[in-house]
Coordinates of C-alpha atoms in Angstrom, one line a residue:
M1 CA -51.9 49.5 -47.5
S2 CA -53.9 46.5 -48.9
E3 CA -57.6 46.0 -46.7
K4 CA -56.6 42.8 -46.7
I5 CA -53.7 43.1 -44.4
Q6 CA -55.6 46.3 -42.3
E7 CA -57.7 43.3 -41.7
S8 CA -54.8 41.4 -39.2
A9 CA -55.4 43.1 -36.4
V10 CA -58.6 41.0 -36.5
Q11 CA -57.4 37.8 -37.8
P12 CA -54.3 37.8 -39.3
P13 CA -53.7 37.1 -43.1
A14 CA -53.5 33.8 -45.1
V15 CA -50.0 33.1 -46.4
S16 CA -48.3 31.2 -49.6
V17 CA -44.8 30.2 -49.6
I18 CA -43.4 29.7 -52.6
M19 CA -40.1 27.5 -52.7
P20 CA -37.7 26.8 -56.1
V21 CA -35.8 23.8 -55.4
L22 CA -33.4 21.5 -56.9
N23 CA -30.9 18.7 -55.6
E24 CA -32.4 20.2 -51.8
E25 CA -32.6 16.5 -50.5
R26 CA -30.0 17.7 -47.3
H27 CA -32.1 20.6 -46.9
L28 CA -35.5 20.0 -48.4
R29 CA -37.0 19.2 -45.1
G30 CA -36.2 21.1 -42.9
S31 CA -36.4 24.3 -44.7
V32 CA -40.4 22.7 -44.7
E33 CA -40.6 22.1 -41.0
A34 CA -39.1 25.8 -40.3
I35 CA -42.3 27.2 -41.9
L36 CA -44.7 24.8 -40.5
Q37 CA -44.1 25.4 -37.4
Q38 CA -43.8 29.0 -37.4
E39 CA -45.3 31.7 -35.0
Y40 CA -48.2 32.3 -37.2
A41 CA -51.7 32.5 -36.0
G42 CA -52.8 32.7 -40.1
E43 CA -53.1 29.9 -42.7
M44 CA -50.7 29.1 -44.4
E45 CA -49.7 26.8 -47.7
V46 CA -46.1 25.6 -49.0
V47 CA -45.8 26.0 -52.7
V48 CA -42.8 23.6 -54.3
A49 CA -41.8 24.3 -57.6
L50 CA -39.8 21.2 -58.4
G51 CA -37.7 21.5 -60.4
P52 CA -35.1 18.3 -62.7
S53 CA -33.6 16.8 -59.6
T54 CA -31.1 14.5 -59.9
D55 CA -31.4 13.3 -56.3
R56 CA -34.4 12.2 -53.2
T57 CA -35.8 15.7 -53.2
D58 CA -38.8 15.2 -55.5
E59 CA -39.2 12.3 -52.9
I60 CA -38.8 14.1 -50.2
A61 CA -41.1 16.7 -51.3
A62 CA -44.0 13.9 -52.6
E63 CA -43.5 12.7 -48.3
L64 CA -44.4 16.6 -46.7
V65 CA -46.6 16.6 -48.9
A66 CA -48.7 13.5 -47.8
E67 CA -47.9 14.2 -44.3
T68 CA -49.2 18.1 -44.0
A69 CA -52.7 16.7 -46.7
S70 CA -55.6 16.5 -43.5
S71 CA -53.7 20.0 -41.7
T72 CA -56.5 22.4 -41.7
R73 CA -53.5 24.9 -40.6
A74 CA -50.9 24.6 -43.4
K75 CA -50.7 22.4 -46.2
V76 CA -47.7 21.7 -48.3
K77 CA -48.5 21.2 -53.1
T78 CA -45.8 20.8 -55.3
V79 CA -46.0 22.5 -58.9
P80 CA -43.2 21.4 -61.8
N81 CA -40.4 23.5 -63.5
P82 CA -39.7 21.0 -66.0
T83 CA -36.9 24.2 -66.8
G84 CA -35.3 24.4 -63.2
R85 CA -34.2 27.7 -63.5
T86 CA -35.4 29.5 -60.4
P87 CA -37.5 32.7 -61.8
A88 CA -39.6 29.9 -63.5
A89 CA -40.2 28.3 -60.8
L90 CA -41.1 31.4 -58.7
N91 CA -43.7 32.5 -60.7
A92 CA -45.0 28.4 -61.6
A93 CA -45.5 28.6 -57.6
I94 CA -47.0 32.2 -57.6
K95 CA -49.4 30.6 -60.3
A96 CA -50.5 28.8 -58.0
S97 CA -50.9 30.0 -54.8
K98 CA -54.0 31.9 -53.8
H99 CA -52.6 33.9 -50.3
P100 CA -52.8 37.9 -49.9
I101 CA -49.0 37.9 -48.7
V102 CA -46.3 35.5 -50.6
V103 CA -43.0 34.6 -48.8
R104 CA -40.1 34.1 -51.1
V105 CA -37.8 31.0 -49.4
D106 CA -35.3 28.4 -50.9
G107 CA -35.4 24.7 -50.5
H108 CA -31.4 25.6 -48.1
G109 CA -32.6 28.5 -46.1
M110 CA -34.6 28.1 -42.8
L111 CA -36.7 31.0 -41.0
S112 CA -36.5 32.0 -38.0
A113 CA -39.5 31.3 -35.3
N114 CA -41.2 34.8 -35.9
Y115 CA -40.1 35.7 -39.3
I116 CA -43.5 35.7 -41.0
A117 CA -45.6 36.9 -38.5
T118 CA -42.7 40.1 -37.8
A119 CA -42.8 40.4 -42.1
V120 CA -46.7 40.7 -42.0
R121 CA -46.1 42.9 -39.4
L122 CA -43.9 45.8 -40.6
L123 CA -45.4 45.6 -44.5
E124 CA -48.7 47.2 -42.2
E125 CA -46.3 49.3 -40.4
T126 CA -44.1 50.4 -43.2
G127 CA -46.7 50.3 -46.3
A128 CA -43.9 48.5 -48.2
M129 CA -44.6 46.2 -51.3
N130 CA -41.7 43.8 -50.7
V131 CA -40.0 43.2 -46.8
G132 CA -36.8 41.4 -46.4
G133 CA -33.7 40.7 -43.9
I134 CA -30.4 39.1 -43.0
M135 CA -29.3 36.0 -45.3
H136 CA -27.5 34.5 -42.3
A137 CA -25.5 32.2 -43.3
E138 CA -24.6 29.0 -40.9
G139 CA -22.4 26.4 -41.7
E140 CA -22.9 22.4 -40.6
N141 CA -18.9 21.7 -40.5
D142 CA -15.5 22.9 -40.9
W143 CA -15.7 24.2 -44.7
E144 CA -19.2 25.0 -44.3
H145 CA -18.5 27.4 -41.4
A146 CA -15.0 28.9 -42.9
V147 CA -18.0 29.9 -45.9
A148 CA -20.2 31.1 -43.4
A149 CA -17.4 33.1 -41.6
A150 CA -16.8 35.2 -44.9
M151 CA -20.0 35.3 -46.0
T152 CA -20.8 37.5 -42.9
S153 CA -17.5 39.5 -42.7
K154 CA -17.5 42.7 -44.1
I155 CA -13.5 41.7 -46.2
G156 CA -15.9 38.9 -47.3
V157 CA -18.2 41.0 -48.1
G158 CA -18.2 44.7 -47.8
N159 CA -21.1 46.5 -46.4
A160 CA -23.8 44.5 -47.4
A161 CA -26.5 45.2 -44.7
F162 CA -28.2 41.2 -45.9
H163 CA -25.6 39.8 -45.2
T164 CA -23.5 42.3 -42.2
G165 CA -27.0 43.3 -40.9
G166 CA -27.6 47.1 -40.5
D167 CA -30.7 49.6 -39.9
A168 CA -34.1 49.5 -41.0
Q169 CA -34.5 51.2 -44.0
A170 CA -35.6 51.8 -47.0
A171 CA -33.8 49.0 -49.8
E172 CA -33.2 49.1 -53.9
T173 CA -33.5 44.9 -53.0
V174 CA -33.8 42.8 -50.0
F175 CA -32.8 38.6 -49.4
L176 CA -35.9 36.4 -50.6
G177 CA -38.9 38.8 -49.9
V178 CA -42.1 39.0 -48.0
F179 CA -44.7 40.9 -51.1
R180 CA -47.8 42.1 -51.3
R181 CA -49.1 39.9 -53.5
E182 CA -51.0 43.1 -55.8
A183 CA -46.9 43.9 -56.3
L184 CA -46.0 40.3 -57.8
E185 CA -49.6 40.5 -60.7
Q186 CA -49.1 43.9 -61.1
Q187 CA -45.8 43.8 -61.9
G188 CA -46.6 40.4 -64.0
G189 CA -44.0 37.9 -61.2
Y190 CA -40.2 37.9 -62.5
N191 CA -38.4 38.3 -65.1
E192 CA -38.0 35.3 -66.7
E193 CA -34.2 36.0 -68.5
F194 CA -33.0 36.5 -65.0
I195 CA -31.7 33.4 -64.1
R196 CA -29.8 35.5 -61.2
A197 CA -30.4 38.4 -59.6
Q198 CA -34.4 38.4 -60.7
D199 CA -34.9 39.7 -57.1
W200 CA -32.7 42.7 -58.0
E201 CA -34.7 43.3 -61.7
L202 CA -38.2 43.0 -59.8
N203 CA -37.6 44.7 -56.9
F204 CA -36.4 47.5 -59.5
R205 CA -39.6 47.4 -61.4
I206 CA -41.5 47.7 -58.3
R207 CA -40.0 50.6 -57.0
E208 CA -40.4 52.7 -60.8
A209 CA -44.4 52.1 -60.3
G210 CA -43.6 53.8 -56.4
G211 CA -43.4 50.7 -54.3
L212 CA -41.6 50.7 -51.3
I213 CA -38.9 48.1 -51.0
W214 CA -38.1 47.6 -47.2
F215 CA -35.0 45.9 -45.1
S216 CA -34.7 45.2 -41.3
P217 CA -32.7 43.5 -39.5
E218 CA -35.7 42.0 -37.7
L219 CA -36.2 39.6 -40.7
K220 CA -33.2 36.5 -40.3
V221 CA -33.0 33.6 -42.6
S222 CA -30.6 30.6 -41.8
Y223 CA -28.6 30.2 -44.8
R224 CA -26.7 27.2 -46.3
P225 CA -23.3 27.9 -47.4
R226 CA -22.3 25.4 -50.6
P227 CA -20.5 22.5 -49.5
S228 CA -17.2 22.7 -51.6
V229 CA -14.9 25.1 -53.4
K230 CA -16.1 24.1 -56.4
A231 CA -19.7 24.5 -55.7
L232 CA -19.0 28.3 -53.7
A233 CA -16.4 28.8 -56.9
K234 CA -19.4 28.2 -59.3
Q235 CA -21.8 30.3 -57.3
Y236 CA -20.0 33.6 -57.0
K237 CA -18.6 33.1 -61.0
D238 CA -22.6 33.6 -61.1
Y239 CA -23.4 36.8 -59.0
G240 CA -20.8 38.5 -60.7
R241 CA -21.1 37.4 -64.5
W242 CA -25.1 38.4 -63.2
R243 CA -24.1 42.2 -61.5
H244 CA -22.2 42.7 -64.6
V245 CA -25.4 42.4 -66.6
V246 CA -27.6 44.1 -63.7
A247 CA -25.2 47.1 -64.7
R248 CA -25.4 46.8 -68.1
Y249 CA -29.2 46.2 -68.0
H250 CA -29.3 49.5 -65.6
E251 CA -26.5 52.4 -65.7
G252 CA -26.1 53.8 -62.6
S253 CA -26.4 51.0 -60.1
I254 CA -22.9 50.3 -60.1
N255 CA -20.9 51.4 -57.6
L256 CA -17.2 50.8 -55.5
R257 CA -18.8 47.3 -53.7
Y258 CA -19.1 45.9 -56.7
L259 CA -16.1 46.8 -58.7
A260 CA -13.5 45.6 -55.8
P261 CA -13.5 41.7 -56.8
P262 CA -13.2 42.6 -60.6
T263 CA -10.1 45.2 -60.0
A264 CA -8.6 42.9 -56.8
V265 CA -8.4 40.0 -60.2
C266 CA -7.4 41.9 -62.7
A267 CA -4.4 44.0 -60.0
I268 CA -3.0 40.1 -59.2
A269 CA -3.1 39.0 -62.6
A270 CA -0.9 42.3 -63.3
G271 CA 0.8 41.6 -60.5
A272 CA 1.9 38.1 -61.3
V273 CA 3.2 38.8 -64.6
V274 CA 5.2 42.1 -64.0
G275 CA 6.4 40.0 -60.7
A276 CA 7.4 35.8 -63.0
L277 CA 9.1 38.7 -66.0
L278 CA 10.4 41.9 -64.5
T279 CA 11.1 42.0 -61.1
P280 CA 10.2 40.6 -58.2
W281 CA 8.5 43.5 -56.5
G282 CA 5.9 42.5 -59.1
F283 CA 4.7 39.9 -56.4
V284 CA 3.8 42.3 -53.8
I285 CA 0.2 43.0 -54.9
P286 CA -0.6 39.5 -54.8
G287 CA 1.5 38.9 -51.5
G288 CA -0.5 41.7 -50.3
Y289 CA -3.6 40.5 -51.2
L290 CA -2.6 37.3 -49.2
A291 CA -1.8 39.2 -46.4
A292 CA -5.3 40.9 -45.7
I293 CA -7.4 37.9 -45.9
V294 CA -4.9 36.3 -43.9
A295 CA -5.6 38.9 -41.4
G296 CA -9.3 39.5 -42.0
S297 CA -9.8 36.0 -41.1
V298 CA -8.7 36.1 -37.8
P299 CA -11.8 38.6 -36.7
A300 CA -14.0 37.1 -38.9
G301 CA -13.1 33.4 -37.5
K302 CA -13.9 33.9 -34.2
G303 CA -15.5 31.3 -32.0
L304 CA -14.7 29.0 -34.5
P305 CA -13.0 25.2 -34.5
A306 CA -9.6 25.7 -36.0
K307 CA -10.0 23.7 -38.6
A308 CA -12.2 25.8 -40.0
R309 CA -10.5 28.6 -39.0
L310 CA -7.8 28.0 -41.2
Q311 CA -10.1 27.6 -44.3
I312 CA -11.5 31.2 -44.2
P313 CA -9.0 32.3 -46.6
V314 CA -9.6 29.6 -48.9
A315 CA -13.5 30.9 -49.1
L316 CA -12.6 34.7 -49.1
A317 CA -10.1 34.1 -52.3
T318 CA -13.1 31.9 -54.0
M319 CA -15.3 33.9 -53.3
H320 CA -12.8 37.4 -54.0
M321 CA -12.0 35.7 -57.1
S322 CA -14.9 33.9 -58.2
W323 CA -16.6 36.9 -58.2
G324 CA -14.5 39.2 -59.8
W325 CA -13.9 36.9 -62.6
G326 CA -17.3 36.8 -63.9
F327 CA -17.8 39.7 -63.5
L328 CA -14.6 40.6 -66.2
T329 CA -15.9 37.4 -68.6
S330 CA -20.1 38.6 -68.5
P331 CA -20.6 38.6 -71.8
R332 CA -22.3 41.6 -73.4
A333 CA -24.8 39.1 -75.6
L334 CA -26.3 38.0 -72.3
A335 CA -27.1 41.5 -71.1
K336 CA -28.3 42.4 -74.5
K337 CA -30.4 39.5 -74.7
V338 CA -31.7 40.4 -71.2
I339 CA -32.2 44.4 -71.4
A340 CA -34.1 43.1 -74.9
S341 CA -37.0 41.4 -72.4
R342 CA -37.0 44.4 -70.0
R343 CA -40.4 44.8 -68.6
P344 CA -41.7 48.4 -68.0
A345 CA -42.8 49.0 -64.9
V346 CA -46.8 48.7 -64.6
L347 CA -48.5 51.8 -62.5
K348 CA -50.8 50.8 -60.1
Q349 CA -54.6 52.4 -61.6
A350 CA -56.3 55.2 -60.2

């Protein structure tokens, strides 16, 4: 266990919060303010890595820097990320930060009030190198409420603990993460070839080196869903595309939950073709899928306005079909490129 963290019984360790942002004018201020208002007695810094945004993100970031310039507890600073890629942003922010605990936050994520304090305590209690919790989707309009309901339901995402909750336990990976700096520096940060799934790949190396990754439902980050069907489809297509890269990168990492969406895409397509060309019985498959998501949306939408509930099947279908299509069409060449960039886990020196 790190000596710097052990000392936290007297003085909480200083914390660096790193944020990769691109076109986040809608949520950036709220995300940063949720960090600055943390119930945490230790010193903090917020390092925002700015991609080439086309909205007011840079202007809002500059305002936050100016507003915290005189603070003795928590300052905001920025670093450039000309590539716009998330792993490059994270590495730039890590390099520009200095404290022994590193907290990853996205530009559209809102930390719960005691998130950092709880994460530091869990690092102490478990000896983990990285701890993380629940990605709690919350919407701000009917469509986003529908997506949030889909993303927090088992019919939408299966049994993924960081979406639906679960017991505290060792995990393969966690949402975002609160790291010991020594783990990040030991492994050389994120692999920048992983445009998506970079968290999984880094946590894989940490685990290979003997480090513990810990999931706890005590940690919760409010997440703002994508604002349109098109944006949600792109997000989930990328998820599926990169999940197949991970499966090729690390044999044995796939399971039935990941195979369900591509299987559904193939079955529905086959059923539609059979129904159109051979027999109407083929339409039983797409019809059965439609009936399943409509039925599943009823408990998922409990307590939501009628307009939001009616959009849940659309959100579910968009997530499932886009993820499955991304998985099926993920090019082998992409996996080969990523595999060629493989970094072996770096073991801690005795």
